[in-house]
XYZ file of C-alpha atoms in Angstrom:
328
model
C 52.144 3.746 -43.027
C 49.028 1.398 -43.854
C 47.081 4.600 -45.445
C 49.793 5.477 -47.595
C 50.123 1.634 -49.036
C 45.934 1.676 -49.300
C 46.303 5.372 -51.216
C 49.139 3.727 -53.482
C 46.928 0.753 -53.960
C 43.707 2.345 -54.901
C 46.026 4.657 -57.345
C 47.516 1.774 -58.899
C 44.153 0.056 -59.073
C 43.163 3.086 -60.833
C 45.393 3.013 -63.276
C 44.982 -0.437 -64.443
C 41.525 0.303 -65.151
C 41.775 2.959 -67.004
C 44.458 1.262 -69.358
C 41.923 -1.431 -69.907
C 39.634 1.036 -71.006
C 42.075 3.004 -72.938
C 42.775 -0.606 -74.501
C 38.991 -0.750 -75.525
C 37.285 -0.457 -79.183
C 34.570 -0.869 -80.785
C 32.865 -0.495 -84.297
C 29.368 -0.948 -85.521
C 29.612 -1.331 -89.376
C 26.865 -1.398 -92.838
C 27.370 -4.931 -93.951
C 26.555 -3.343 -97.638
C 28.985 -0.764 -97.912
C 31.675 -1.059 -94.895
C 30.806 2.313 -93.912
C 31.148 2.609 -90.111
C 28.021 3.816 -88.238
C 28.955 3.798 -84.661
C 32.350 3.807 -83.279
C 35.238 4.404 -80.225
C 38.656 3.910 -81.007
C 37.762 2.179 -84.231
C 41.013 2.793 -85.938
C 43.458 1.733 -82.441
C 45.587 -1.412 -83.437
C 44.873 -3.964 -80.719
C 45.347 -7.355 -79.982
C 41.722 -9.283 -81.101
C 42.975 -13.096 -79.884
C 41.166 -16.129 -81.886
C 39.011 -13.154 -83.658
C 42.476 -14.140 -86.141
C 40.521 -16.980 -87.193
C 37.903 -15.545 -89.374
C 40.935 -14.379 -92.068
C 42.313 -17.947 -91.270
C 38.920 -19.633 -92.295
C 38.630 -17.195 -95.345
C 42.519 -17.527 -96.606
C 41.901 -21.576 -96.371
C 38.486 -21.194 -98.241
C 40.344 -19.412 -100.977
C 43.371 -21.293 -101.555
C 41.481 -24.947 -100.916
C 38.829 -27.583 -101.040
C 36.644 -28.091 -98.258
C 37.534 -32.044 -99.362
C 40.903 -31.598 -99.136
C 42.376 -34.167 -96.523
C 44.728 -33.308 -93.907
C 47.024 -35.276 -92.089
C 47.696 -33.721 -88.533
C 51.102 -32.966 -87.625
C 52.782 -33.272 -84.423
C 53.361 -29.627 -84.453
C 49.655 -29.134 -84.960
C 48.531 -31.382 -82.185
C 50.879 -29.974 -79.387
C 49.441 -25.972 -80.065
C 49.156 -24.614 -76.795
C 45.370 -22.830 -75.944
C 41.923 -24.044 -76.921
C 42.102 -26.937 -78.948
C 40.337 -29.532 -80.843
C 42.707 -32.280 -79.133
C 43.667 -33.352 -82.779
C 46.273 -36.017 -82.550
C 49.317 -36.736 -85.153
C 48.330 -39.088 -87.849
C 44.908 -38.282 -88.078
C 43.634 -37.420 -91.072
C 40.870 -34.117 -91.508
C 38.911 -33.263 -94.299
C 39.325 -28.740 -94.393
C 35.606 -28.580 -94.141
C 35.622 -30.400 -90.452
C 38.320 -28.183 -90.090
C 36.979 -24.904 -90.449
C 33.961 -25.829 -88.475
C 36.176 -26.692 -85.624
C 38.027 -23.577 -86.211
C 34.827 -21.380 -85.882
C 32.744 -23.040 -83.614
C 34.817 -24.298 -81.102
C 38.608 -22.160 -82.322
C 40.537 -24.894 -82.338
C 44.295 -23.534 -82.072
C 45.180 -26.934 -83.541
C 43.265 -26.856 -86.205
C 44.459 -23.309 -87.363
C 48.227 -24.908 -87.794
C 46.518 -28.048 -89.535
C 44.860 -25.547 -91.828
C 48.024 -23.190 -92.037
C 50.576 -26.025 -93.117
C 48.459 -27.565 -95.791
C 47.622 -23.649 -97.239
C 50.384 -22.457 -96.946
C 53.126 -25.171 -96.428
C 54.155 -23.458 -93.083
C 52.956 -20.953 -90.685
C 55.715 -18.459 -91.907
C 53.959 -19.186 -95.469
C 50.311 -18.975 -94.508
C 51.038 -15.889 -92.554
C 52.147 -14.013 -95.569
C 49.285 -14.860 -97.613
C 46.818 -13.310 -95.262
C 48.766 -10.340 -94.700
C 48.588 -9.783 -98.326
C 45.302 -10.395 -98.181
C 44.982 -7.327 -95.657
C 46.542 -5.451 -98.478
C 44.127 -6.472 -101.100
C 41.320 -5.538 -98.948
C 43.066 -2.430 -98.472
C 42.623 -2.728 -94.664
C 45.827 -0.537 -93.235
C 45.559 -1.210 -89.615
C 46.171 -5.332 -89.087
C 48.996 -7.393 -89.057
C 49.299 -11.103 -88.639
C 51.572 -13.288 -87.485
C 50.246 -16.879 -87.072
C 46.754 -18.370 -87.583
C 45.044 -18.508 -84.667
C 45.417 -15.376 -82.494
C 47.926 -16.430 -80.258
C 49.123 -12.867 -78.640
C 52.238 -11.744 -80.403
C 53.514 -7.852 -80.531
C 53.408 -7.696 -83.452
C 49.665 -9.552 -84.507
C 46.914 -6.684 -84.253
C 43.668 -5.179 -86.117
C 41.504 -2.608 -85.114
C 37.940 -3.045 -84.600
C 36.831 -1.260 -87.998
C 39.597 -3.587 -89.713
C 38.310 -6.315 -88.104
C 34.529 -5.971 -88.790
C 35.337 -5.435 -92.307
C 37.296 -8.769 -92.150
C 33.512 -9.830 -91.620
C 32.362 -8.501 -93.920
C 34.503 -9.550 -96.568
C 34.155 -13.532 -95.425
C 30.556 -13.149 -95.172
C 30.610 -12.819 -98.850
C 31.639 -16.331 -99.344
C 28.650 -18.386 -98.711
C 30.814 -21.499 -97.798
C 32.807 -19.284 -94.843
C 28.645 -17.914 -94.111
C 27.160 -21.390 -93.940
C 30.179 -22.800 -91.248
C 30.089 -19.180 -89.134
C 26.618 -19.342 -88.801
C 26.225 -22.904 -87.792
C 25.228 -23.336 -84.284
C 26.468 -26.870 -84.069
C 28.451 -29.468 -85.994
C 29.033 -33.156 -85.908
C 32.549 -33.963 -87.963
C 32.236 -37.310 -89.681
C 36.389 -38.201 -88.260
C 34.654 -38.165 -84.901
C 31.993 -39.301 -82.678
C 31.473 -35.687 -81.056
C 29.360 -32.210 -82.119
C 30.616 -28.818 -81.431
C 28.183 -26.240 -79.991
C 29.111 -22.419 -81.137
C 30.515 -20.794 -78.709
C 28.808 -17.783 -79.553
C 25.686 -17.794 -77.189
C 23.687 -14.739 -79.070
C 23.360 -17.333 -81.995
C 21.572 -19.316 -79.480
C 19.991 -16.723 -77.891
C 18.818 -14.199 -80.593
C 16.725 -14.311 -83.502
C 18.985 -10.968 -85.181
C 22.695 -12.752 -84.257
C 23.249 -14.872 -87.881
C 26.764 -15.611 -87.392
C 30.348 -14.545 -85.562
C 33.049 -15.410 -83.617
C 34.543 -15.250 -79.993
C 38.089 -14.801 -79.091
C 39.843 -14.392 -75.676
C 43.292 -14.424 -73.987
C 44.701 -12.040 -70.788
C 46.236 -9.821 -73.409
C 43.736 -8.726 -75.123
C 40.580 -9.520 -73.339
C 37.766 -10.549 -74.486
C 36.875 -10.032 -78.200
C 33.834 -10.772 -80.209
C 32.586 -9.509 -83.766
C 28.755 -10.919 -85.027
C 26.753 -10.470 -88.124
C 22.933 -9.353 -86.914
C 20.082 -9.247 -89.746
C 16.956 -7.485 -89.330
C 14.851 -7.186 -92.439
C 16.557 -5.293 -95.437
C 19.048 -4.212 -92.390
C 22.497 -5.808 -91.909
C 25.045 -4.405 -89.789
C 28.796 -6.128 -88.470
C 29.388 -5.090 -84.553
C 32.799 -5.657 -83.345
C 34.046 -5.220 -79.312
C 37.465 -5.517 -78.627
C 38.708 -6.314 -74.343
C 34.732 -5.209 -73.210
C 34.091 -7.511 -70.577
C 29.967 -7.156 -70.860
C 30.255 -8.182 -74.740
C 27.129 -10.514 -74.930
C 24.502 -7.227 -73.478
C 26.715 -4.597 -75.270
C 26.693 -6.230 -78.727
C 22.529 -6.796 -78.634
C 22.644 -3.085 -77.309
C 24.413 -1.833 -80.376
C 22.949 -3.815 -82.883
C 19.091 -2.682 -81.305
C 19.875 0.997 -81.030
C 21.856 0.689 -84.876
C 18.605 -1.044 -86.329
C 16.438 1.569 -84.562
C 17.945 4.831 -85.495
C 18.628 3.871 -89.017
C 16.647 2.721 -91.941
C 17.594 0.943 -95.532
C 17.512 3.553 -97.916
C 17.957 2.455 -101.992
C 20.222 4.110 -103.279
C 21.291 2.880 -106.899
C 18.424 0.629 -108.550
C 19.629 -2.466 -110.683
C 19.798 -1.807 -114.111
C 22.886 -0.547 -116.355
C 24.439 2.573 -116.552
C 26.800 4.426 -118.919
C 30.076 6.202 -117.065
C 31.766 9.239 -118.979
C 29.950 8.988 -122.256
C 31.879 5.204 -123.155
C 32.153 2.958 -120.620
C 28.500 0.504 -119.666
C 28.226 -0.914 -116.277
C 25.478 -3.116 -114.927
C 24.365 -2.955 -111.626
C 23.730 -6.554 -111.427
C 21.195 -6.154 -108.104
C 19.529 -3.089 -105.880
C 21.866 -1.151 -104.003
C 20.482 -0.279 -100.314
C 22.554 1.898 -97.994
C 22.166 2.206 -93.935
C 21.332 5.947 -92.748
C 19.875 7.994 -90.068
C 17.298 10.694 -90.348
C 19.612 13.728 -90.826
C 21.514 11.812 -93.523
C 18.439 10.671 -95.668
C 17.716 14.987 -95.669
C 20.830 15.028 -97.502
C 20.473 12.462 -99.629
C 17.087 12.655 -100.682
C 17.707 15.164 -103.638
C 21.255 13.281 -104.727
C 20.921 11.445 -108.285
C 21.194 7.905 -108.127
C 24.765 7.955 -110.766
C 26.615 11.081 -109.980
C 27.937 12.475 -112.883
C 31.956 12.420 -110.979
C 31.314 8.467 -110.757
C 34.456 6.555 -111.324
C 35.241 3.236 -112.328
C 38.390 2.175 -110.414
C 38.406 -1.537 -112.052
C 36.192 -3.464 -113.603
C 34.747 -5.575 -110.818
C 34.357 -2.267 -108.139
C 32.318 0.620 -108.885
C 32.954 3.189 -106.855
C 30.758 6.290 -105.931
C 30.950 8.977 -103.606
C 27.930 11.085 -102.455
C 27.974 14.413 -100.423
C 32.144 13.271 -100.028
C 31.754 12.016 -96.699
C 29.650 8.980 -97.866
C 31.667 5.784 -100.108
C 29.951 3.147 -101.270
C 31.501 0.217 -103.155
C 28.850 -2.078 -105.336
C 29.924 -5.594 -107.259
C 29.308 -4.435 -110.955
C 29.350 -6.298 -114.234
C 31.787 -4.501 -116.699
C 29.514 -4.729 -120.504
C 31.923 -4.775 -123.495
């Protein structure tokens, strides 16, 4: 009788872990283009915990000021999980906020931020979900600001480190993601990052942790070596600190920056002008440069899809998307 309970055991035990690894993803992505360069289970809609609160941080930064004052509900100040320990009636400028939100992921703060964006967490919600849709990223769904584990709140990890991406673009969400520590003027206190690799390494510029028993532990950082930028996202990996620094050293090793469109302007289909307003560098390994080394910089099937995004495709397998002026 006690070997058949220790067989059933070690089966069970068995297949926990390997639904926690099932439940695993990662994705290594080119900060310049979005184009994914290392991957498993990229594409898998999982929960990713407070990793919510980068689209938070960049939904505020679009819709307000970091001046704006807040005055902290009670709803706010009772949010269960990790918390700023905000209390009702005290007032928050959105910059303190945010920093809050990123460096220490305040759960409180989120709601504070979600009420005065989007005059209630139903509200707010829907603006970053349409936000997902903007960004044409097809594998999230939200439903509250702060990660909270809900069925129905996901992203995979290529969704998510092109969430990155995209908020790494605004230099205002860059500056507060990449601070290591902050002292808020409404209190006598300073927040430490809880991201230790932008303590710890010289290549780790900014990110954000995330964790609850659902879905693990969860972690996406910006690294920066030379011309080389590159977003790596781990979603329930227990060893996230090693594995990230692994990724982003074997990523920066087996690929180089490669210019692929030079700034200047261009004409598209005998009419339209664009400007390429700055170089255009793309990540690749050794067997892609071979294939690329003979392409023409302006393909002559370029298309404009709109006038802000500029979008070419070379050898089909290889998209990039480059910020273009539109000349009249």
């Amino acid at each position: 009788m006690y070997k058949k309970i220790t067989v059933f055991f070690l089966l069970f035990l068995f297949w926990q872990v390997g639904d926690v690894e099932a439940s695993s993803s990662f994705a290594v992505i080119d900060v310049q283009t979005g184009r994914l360069l290392e991957g498993s289970n990229e594409y898998e809609e999982l929960p990713i915990a407070s990793l919510t609160k980068v689209w938070t941080a960049l939904t505020v930064l679009d819709n307000a000021s970091l001046e704006d004052e807040i005055t902290i509900s009670q709803a706010a100040a009772t949010q269960e999980g990790s918390s700023l320990y905000l209390k009702p009636g005290e007032v928050w400028t959105v910059n303190s906020l945010l920093h809050g939100l990123m460096l220490q992921s305040g759960n409180d703060a989120a709601y504070a931020l979600a009420e005065h964006v989007g005059g209630s967490i139903d509200g707010f919600t829907q603006l970053m979900n349409e936000k997902f849709q903007i960004a044409g990223l097809n594998n999230s769904h939200f439903t509250n600001p702060s990660g909270l584990h809900h069925d129905d709140h996901f992203a995979s990890a290529f969704d998510m480190a092109n969430m990155f991406r995209l908020a790494l673009q605004n230099e205002q969400f860059k500056e507060i993601a990449s601070a290591k520590s902050y002292q808020p003027k409404e209190r006598n206190v300073r927040w430490s990052n809880k991201h230790r690799l932008l303590h710890d390494k010289e290549i780790a510029i900014a990110g954000k942790t995330g964790y609850t028993k659902r879905a693990g532990r969860t972690l996406v950082t910006y690294f920066k070596k030379d011309e080389k930028e590159i977003v790596v996202v781990t979603l329930n990996h227990s060893n996230d600190w090693a594995y990230h620094t692994s990724l982003a050293e074997r990523v920066f090793a087996n690929y180089d920056s490669m210019k692929v469109v030079k700034k200047g302007k261009y004409r598209l289909f005998q009419k339209e002008v664009i400007e390429v307003e700055n170089d255009q560098y793309l990540l690749v390994n050794k067997e892609e440069r071979k294939k690329l080394s003979n392409v023409l910089l302006i393909p002559r099937k370029a298309t404009v899809q709109n006038p802000y995004v500029w979008n070419v495709t070379i050898d089909h397998q290889i998209a990039l998307r480059f910020n273009v002026k539109k000349i009249k």
